[in-house]
mmCIF file of C-alpha atoms in Angstrom:
data_model
loop_
_atom_site.group_PDB
_atom_site.id
_atom_site.type_symbol
_atom_site.label_atom_id
_atom_site.label_comp_id
_atom_site.label_asym_id
_atom_site.label_seq_id
_atom_site.Cartn_x
_atom_site.Cartn_y
_atom_site.Cartn_z
ATOM 1 C CA MET A 188 122.702 110.610 95.172
ATOM 2 C CA THR A 189 119.184 111.436 96.341
ATOM 3 C CA VAL A 190 116.381 109.141 95.216
ATOM 4 C CA VAL A 191 113.503 110.968 93.509
ATOM 5 C CA LYS A 192 109.839 109.926 93.451
ATOM 6 C CA ILE A 193 107.490 111.792 91.129
ATOM 7 C CA CYS A 194 103.993 111.150 92.426
ATOM 8 C CA GLY A 195 100.467 111.767 91.195
ATOM 9 C CA VAL A 196 101.380 110.917 87.606
ATOM 10 C CA ARG A 197 98.268 110.557 85.440
ATOM 11 C CA THR A 198 99.554 110.480 81.862
ATOM 12 C CA VAL A 199 102.008 108.439 79.833
ATOM 13 C CA GLU A 200 103.731 111.655 78.782
ATOM 14 C CA ALA A 201 104.414 112.751 82.364
ATOM 15 C CA ALA A 202 105.629 109.290 83.333
ATOM 16 C CA VAL A 203 108.020 109.086 80.361
ATOM 17 C CA THR A 204 109.328 112.588 81.118
ATOM 18 C CA ALA A 205 110.032 111.563 84.713
ATOM 19 C CA ALA A 206 111.719 108.324 83.673
ATOM 20 C CA GLU A 207 113.854 109.913 80.964
ATOM 21 C CA ASN A 208 115.072 112.575 83.382
ATOM 22 C CA GLY A 209 116.171 110.106 86.037
ATOM 23 C CA ALA A 210 113.206 109.602 88.382
ATOM 24 C CA ASP A 211 113.714 106.510 90.526
ATOM 25 C CA VAL A 212 110.061 105.968 91.451
ATOM 26 C CA ILE A 213 106.895 106.939 89.594
ATOM 27 C CA GLY A 214 103.801 107.161 91.761
ATOM 28 C CA MET A 215 100.216 106.667 90.633
ATOM 29 C CA ILE A 216 97.310 107.404 92.961
ATOM 30 C CA PHE A 217 94.525 104.855 93.349
ATOM 31 C CA ALA A 218 92.895 106.607 96.326
ATOM 32 C CA PRO A 219 90.204 109.323 96.146
ATOM 33 C CA SER A 220 92.108 112.370 94.910
ATOM 34 C CA PRO A 221 92.111 114.962 92.109
ATOM 35 C CA ARG A 222 95.051 112.887 90.801
ATOM 36 C CA LEU A 223 93.176 109.570 90.806
ATOM 37 C CA ILE A 224 94.250 107.353 87.906
ATOM 38 C CA ASP A 225 92.250 104.597 86.227
ATOM 39 C CA ILE A 226 93.535 101.073 85.755
ATOM 40 C CA SER A 227 93.854 101.233 81.975
ATOM 41 C CA THR A 228 95.974 104.392 82.052
ATOM 42 C CA ALA A 229 98.168 102.900 84.770
ATOM 43 C CA GLN A 230 98.702 99.839 82.589
ATOM 44 C CA GLU A 231 99.678 102.082 79.653
ATOM 45 C CA ILE A 232 102.175 103.908 81.848
ATOM 46 C CA ALA A 233 103.718 100.615 82.942
ATOM 47 C CA LYS A 234 104.147 99.497 79.334
ATOM 48 C CA ALA A 235 105.660 102.831 78.304
ATOM 49 C CA VAL A 236 108.085 103.229 81.194
ATOM 50 C CA VAL A 237 109.226 99.638 81.688
ATOM 51 C CA PRO A 238 108.112 97.605 78.681
ATOM 52 C CA ALA A 239 110.051 94.536 79.811
ATOM 53 C CA HIS A 240 108.650 94.805 83.339
ATOM 54 C CA THR A 241 108.368 91.565 85.317
ATOM 55 C CA LYS A 242 105.532 91.993 87.778
ATOM 56 C CA ARG A 243 107.092 90.646 90.937
ATOM 57 C CA ASP A 244 110.803 91.294 90.514
ATOM 58 C CA ALA A 245 110.960 94.185 92.993
ATOM 59 C CA ALA A 246 108.639 92.471 95.456
ATOM 60 C CA ALA A 247 111.011 89.563 95.780
ATOM 61 C CA THR A 248 113.887 91.813 96.781
ATOM 62 C CA THR A 249 112.617 92.369 100.313
ATOM 63 C CA ASP A 250 110.885 89.051 100.998
ATOM 64 C CA GLU A 251 113.983 87.626 102.636
ATOM 65 C CA LEU A 252 114.580 90.835 104.592
ATOM 66 C CA ASN A 253 111.099 90.685 106.072
ATOM 67 C CA LYS A 254 112.228 87.561 107.895
ATOM 68 C CA GLU A 255 115.298 89.235 109.355
ATOM 69 C CA CYS A 256 113.568 90.775 112.356
ATOM 70 C CA ASN A 257 116.784 90.597 114.332
ATOM 71 C CA MET A 258 118.249 93.394 112.196
ATOM 72 C CA SER A 259 118.371 96.883 113.658
ATOM 73 C CA ALA A 260 116.185 99.558 112.045
ATOM 74 C CA PRO A 261 119.126 101.279 110.293
ATOM 75 C CA GLU A 262 120.370 97.919 108.967
ATOM 76 C CA TYR A 263 116.930 96.762 107.855
ATOM 77 C CA PHE A 264 115.793 99.924 106.067
ATOM 78 C CA LYS A 265 119.171 100.421 104.409
ATOM 79 C CA ALA A 266 119.125 96.844 103.132
ATOM 80 C CA CYS A 267 115.586 97.310 101.810
ATOM 81 C CA SER A 268 116.397 100.584 100.057
ATOM 82 C CA ASP A 269 119.581 99.185 98.524
ATOM 83 C CA LYS A 270 117.750 96.187 97.106
ATOM 84 C CA LEU A 271 114.929 98.290 95.693
ATOM 85 C CA LEU A 272 117.434 100.393 93.760
ATOM 86 C CA SER A 273 119.290 97.387 92.387
ATOM 87 C CA HIS A 274 117.008 97.055 89.345
ATOM 88 C CA GLY A 275 118.461 99.965 87.393
ATOM 89 C CA ARG A 276 115.075 101.218 86.199
ATOM 90 C CA PRO A 277 112.226 103.342 87.544
ATOM 91 C CA LEU A 278 109.971 101.575 90.017
ATOM 92 C CA LEU A 279 106.195 101.865 89.781
ATOM 93 C CA CYS A 280 104.342 102.724 92.975
ATOM 94 C CA GLY A 281 100.615 102.624 93.640
ATOM 95 C CA VAL A 282 99.349 104.986 96.338
ATOM 96 C CA PHE A 283 96.420 104.001 98.561
ATOM 97 C CA GLN A 284 94.848 105.606 101.614
ATOM 98 C CA ASN A 285 92.726 103.764 104.173
ATOM 99 C CA GLN A 286 91.304 101.424 101.560
ATOM 100 C CA ASP A 287 90.263 97.798 101.850
ATOM 101 C CA LEU A 288 92.985 95.228 101.430
ATOM 102 C CA ASP A 289 90.911 93.518 98.728
ATOM 103 C CA HIS A 290 90.936 96.711 96.658
ATOM 104 C CA ILE A 291 94.703 97.076 96.995
ATOM 105 C CA LEU A 292 95.278 93.463 96.012
ATOM 106 C CA SER A 293 92.947 93.847 93.033
ATOM 107 C CA VAL A 294 94.970 96.785 91.699
ATOM 108 C CA VAL A 295 98.248 94.942 92.288
ATOM 109 C CA ARG A 296 96.903 92.039 90.230
ATOM 110 C CA GLN A 297 95.988 94.329 87.333
ATOM 111 C CA VAL A 298 98.913 96.774 87.310
ATOM 112 C CA PRO A 299 102.562 95.607 87.520
ATOM 113 C CA LEU A 300 103.435 97.625 90.604
ATOM 114 C CA ASP A 301 106.801 97.312 92.319
ATOM 115 C CA LEU A 302 105.642 99.174 95.417
ATOM 116 C CA VAL A 303 102.458 99.948 97.302
ATOM 117 C CA GLN A 304 102.341 103.152 99.334
ATOM 118 C CA LEU A 305 100.015 103.163 102.346
ATOM 119 C CA HIS A 306 99.287 106.848 102.850
ATOM 120 C CA GLY A 307 96.670 106.720 105.563
ATOM 121 C CA THR A 308 96.421 105.391 109.092
ATOM 122 C CA GLU A 309 96.796 101.760 108.096
ATOM 123 C CA PRO A 310 98.536 99.573 110.706
ATOM 124 C CA VAL A 311 102.120 98.713 109.802
ATOM 125 C CA GLN A 312 101.192 95.020 109.989
ATOM 126 C CA MET A 313 99.089 95.420 106.831
ATOM 127 C CA ALA A 314 102.296 95.440 104.785
ATOM 128 C CA ARG A 315 102.717 91.702 105.442
ATOM 129 C CA GLN A 316 99.497 91.027 103.495
ATOM 130 C CA ILE A 317 100.644 92.857 100.358
ATOM 131 C CA PRO A 318 102.735 90.909 97.821
ATOM 132 C CA VAL A 319 104.975 93.828 96.851
ATOM 133 C CA SER A 320 107.261 96.067 98.891
ATOM 134 C CA VAL A 321 105.508 98.753 100.915
ATOM 135 C CA ILE A 322 106.160 102.439 101.570
ATOM 136 C CA LYS A 323 104.423 103.467 104.824
ATOM 137 C CA VAL A 324 103.621 107.113 105.487
ATOM 138 C CA PHE A 325 103.965 108.747 108.890
ATOM 139 C CA HIS A 326 102.292 112.151 108.997
ATOM 140 C CA VAL A 327 104.280 114.888 110.708
ATOM 141 C CA GLY A 328 102.071 117.112 112.841
ATOM 142 C CA ALA A 329 102.468 119.108 116.024
ATOM 143 C CA ASP A 330 102.497 115.956 118.166
ATOM 144 C CA PHE A 331 104.845 113.907 115.964
ATOM 145 C CA THR A 332 108.045 112.370 117.272
ATOM 146 C CA VAL A 333 110.415 109.947 115.569
ATOM 147 C CA ASP A 334 109.495 107.440 118.264
ATOM 148 C CA THR A 335 105.968 107.259 116.830
ATOM 149 C CA ALA A 336 104.590 103.732 117.159
ATOM 150 C CA GLY A 337 105.544 101.583 114.218
ATOM 151 C CA LEU A 338 108.024 103.918 112.590
ATOM 152 C CA PHE A 339 111.056 101.719 113.188
ATOM 153 C CA ASP A 340 109.268 98.355 113.117
ATOM 154 C CA THR A 341 111.230 95.948 110.931
ATOM 155 C CA GLY A 342 109.807 93.147 108.843
ATOM 156 C CA TYR A 343 106.782 95.103 107.614
ATOM 157 C CA HIS A 344 107.189 98.197 105.398
ATOM 158 C CA SER A 345 110.381 98.547 103.393
ATOM 159 C CA VAL A 346 110.472 102.360 103.195
ATOM 160 C CA ILE A 347 109.526 105.092 105.677
ATOM 161 C CA LEU A 348 107.843 108.195 104.225
ATOM 162 C CA LEU A 349 107.464 111.409 106.201
ATOM 163 C CA ASP A 350 104.764 113.787 104.943
ATOM 164 C CA THR A 351 103.000 116.787 106.396
ATOM 165 C CA LYS A 352 99.839 116.268 108.407
ATOM 166 C CA VAL A 353 97.279 118.799 107.158
ATOM 167 C CA PRO A 354 94.376 118.838 109.668
ATOM 168 C CA ALA A 355 92.152 120.937 107.393
ATOM 169 C CA ALA A 356 92.447 118.311 104.647
ATOM 170 C CA GLY A 357 90.592 115.714 106.702
ATOM 171 C CA ALA A 358 90.893 112.166 105.396
ATOM 172 C CA GLN A 359 92.597 113.158 102.133
ATOM 173 C CA GLN A 360 96.198 113.667 103.151
ATOM 174 C CA GLY A 361 99.069 114.254 100.726
ATOM 175 C CA GLY A 362 99.525 116.440 97.671
ATOM 176 C CA HIS A 363 98.651 119.722 99.395
ATOM 177 C CA GLY A 364 102.035 121.404 99.030
ATOM 178 C CA VAL A 365 102.460 122.046 102.772
ATOM 179 C CA GLN A 366 105.887 121.768 104.405
ATOM 180 C CA PHE A 367 106.829 120.479 107.827
ATOM 181 C CA ASP A 368 109.891 121.232 109.928
ATOM 182 C CA TRP A 369 112.757 119.562 108.062
ATOM 183 C CA THR A 370 114.823 119.293 111.237
ATOM 184 C CA VAL A 371 112.317 116.672 112.417
ATOM 185 C CA ALA A 372 113.309 114.571 109.419
ATOM 186 C CA ARG A 373 116.965 115.226 110.131
ATOM 187 C CA SER A 374 116.578 113.344 113.410
ATOM 188 C CA LEU A 375 115.942 110.214 111.343
ATOM 189 C CA SER A 376 119.031 110.641 109.202
ATOM 190 C CA ASP A 377 121.027 111.299 112.377
ATOM 191 C CA ARG A 378 120.030 107.773 113.412
ATOM 192 C CA ASN A 379 121.226 106.452 110.025
ATOM 193 C CA VAL A 380 117.711 105.401 109.024
ATOM 194 C CA PRO A 381 116.973 106.016 105.324
ATOM 195 C CA PHE A 382 113.615 107.586 104.526
ATOM 196 C CA LEU A 383 111.596 109.424 101.899
ATOM 197 C CA MET A 384 110.431 112.966 102.575
ATOM 198 C CA ALA A 385 107.425 114.774 101.068
ATOM 199 C CA GLY A 386 105.445 117.902 101.811
ATOM 200 C CA GLY A 387 105.698 121.217 99.994
ATOM 201 C CA LEU A 388 108.784 120.333 97.984
ATOM 202 C CA SER A 389 109.475 122.045 94.677
ATOM 203 C CA PRO A 390 112.360 122.672 92.260
ATOM 204 C CA ASP A 391 113.086 125.871 94.211
ATOM 205 C CA ASN A 392 113.463 124.367 97.680
ATOM 206 C CA VAL A 393 114.452 120.721 97.205
ATOM 207 C CA ASP A 394 118.165 121.563 97.319
ATOM 208 C CA GLU A 395 117.784 123.156 100.753
ATOM 209 C CA ALA A 396 115.475 120.368 101.952
ATOM 210 C CA VAL A 397 118.046 117.712 101.088
ATOM 211 C CA LYS A 398 120.858 119.634 102.751
ATOM 212 C CA VAL A 399 118.867 120.154 105.966
ATOM 213 C CA ALA A 400 117.124 116.784 106.327
ATOM 214 C CA ARG A 401 119.558 114.475 104.486
ATOM 215 C CA PRO A 402 116.835 112.048 103.339
ATOM 216 C CA TRP A 403 117.406 108.910 101.302
ATOM 217 C CA GLY A 404 114.838 110.282 98.866
ATOM 218 C CA VAL A 405 112.364 113.060 98.128
ATOM 219 C CA ASP A 406 108.760 112.775 96.951
ATOM 220 C CA VAL A 407 106.890 115.468 95.011
ATOM 221 C CA SER A 408 103.498 115.893 93.393
ATOM 222 C CA SER A 409 101.977 119.395 93.384
ATOM 223 C CA GLY A 410 105.434 120.990 93.362
ATOM 224 C CA VAL A 411 105.994 119.882 89.751
ATOM 225 C CA GLU A 412 102.584 120.969 88.459
ATOM 226 C CA THR A 413 101.264 123.993 86.611
ATOM 227 C CA ASP A 414 97.510 124.485 86.589
ATOM 228 C CA ARG A 415 97.124 121.070 88.278
ATOM 229 C CA ALA A 416 98.928 119.236 85.460
ATOM 230 C CA LYS A 417 102.424 117.780 85.565
ATOM 231 C CA ASP A 418 104.876 120.290 84.041
ATOM 232 C CA PRO A 419 107.776 118.672 82.126
ATOM 233 C CA ALA A 420 110.146 121.555 82.827
ATOM 234 C CA LYS A 421 109.414 121.438 86.562
ATOM 235 C CA ILE A 422 109.839 117.660 86.640
ATOM 236 C CA GLN A 423 113.244 117.968 84.996
ATOM 237 C CA ALA A 424 114.316 120.835 87.275
ATOM 238 C CA PHE A 425 113.192 119.025 90.423
ATOM 239 C CA ILE A 426 115.056 115.849 89.553
ATOM 240 C CA ASN A 427 118.213 117.732 88.571
ATOM 241 C CA ASN A 428 118.198 119.890 91.699
ATOM 242 C CA ALA A 429 117.477 116.986 94.048
ATOM 243 C CA LYS A 430 120.254 114.833 92.633
ATOM 244 C CA ALA A 431 122.746 117.695 92.572
ATOM 245 C CA ALA A 432 122.144 118.631 96.236
#
C-alpha cells in the first residue's frame, strides 16, 4: 500500500485530519515559505497526533543501517523504509531548505521530529550530522537523470524524494503544484529502489501517478488545499485514492 505524506501542515486540525485518515507522514515546514510553521504550533501538533511520542524512537531505526555501506541501494533504501514504517503511527517530518545545520538541530531539539527533510541543494553528507532519519530531495528538471550524484549513496539519507524543479521559483522550491514526467520516477522503481514522489499531485491524479511511477510513497501539499488552507475533504480523498491505487 502506498505511503502518504501530507506536507505543509500548519494547524492541529489539519494534522489530526491527516492522521485519522491514514497519513503515514505529516510534514511541517521550517524553511521560508507561505506554509512556515512556528515552534509552538509544531509542538502542539506533535502532542495532538502522537501524545505518547518518544523523541528519538524513529531516529534509532536507521542508525545501524547507516553503517551498512556494503548494502546495495535497493537493499539499503528498502530496509530504511521498512524500519520507518514499523512504528504503526504517523511520523513527524520537519522540512528545511538550505539552512544552517545549527538551525536544523535547534528545531530537532525543540520539536519531537522523526524525520528531517532536506529540500534544497544540501550535500547528502549533511544527513550524517542530523540525529534523526533524513529525507533528501532531488529536483527533477530538464537535465535530471537517475544517476544524479548522490541519489543512490547509502549510509546518509534514509529516503529519496523526487520533486519538480521549478526554475521560476528560485531558491524556494516545493509546494508549487507543478508536475514532472512520472516515467522518470518509474526508472527508479524499475531498479527496485523505494522513493517518495511529489510535484503537482492531487486527489484527482494521484491514482494515475502511482500506477505510472510505482513509488513507495507520495507527498502532497498544495494539492490538498483550498484558498491556501488545508482542506479536510481533499486530505481524505488524496489518502484514500493513493492507498487504493
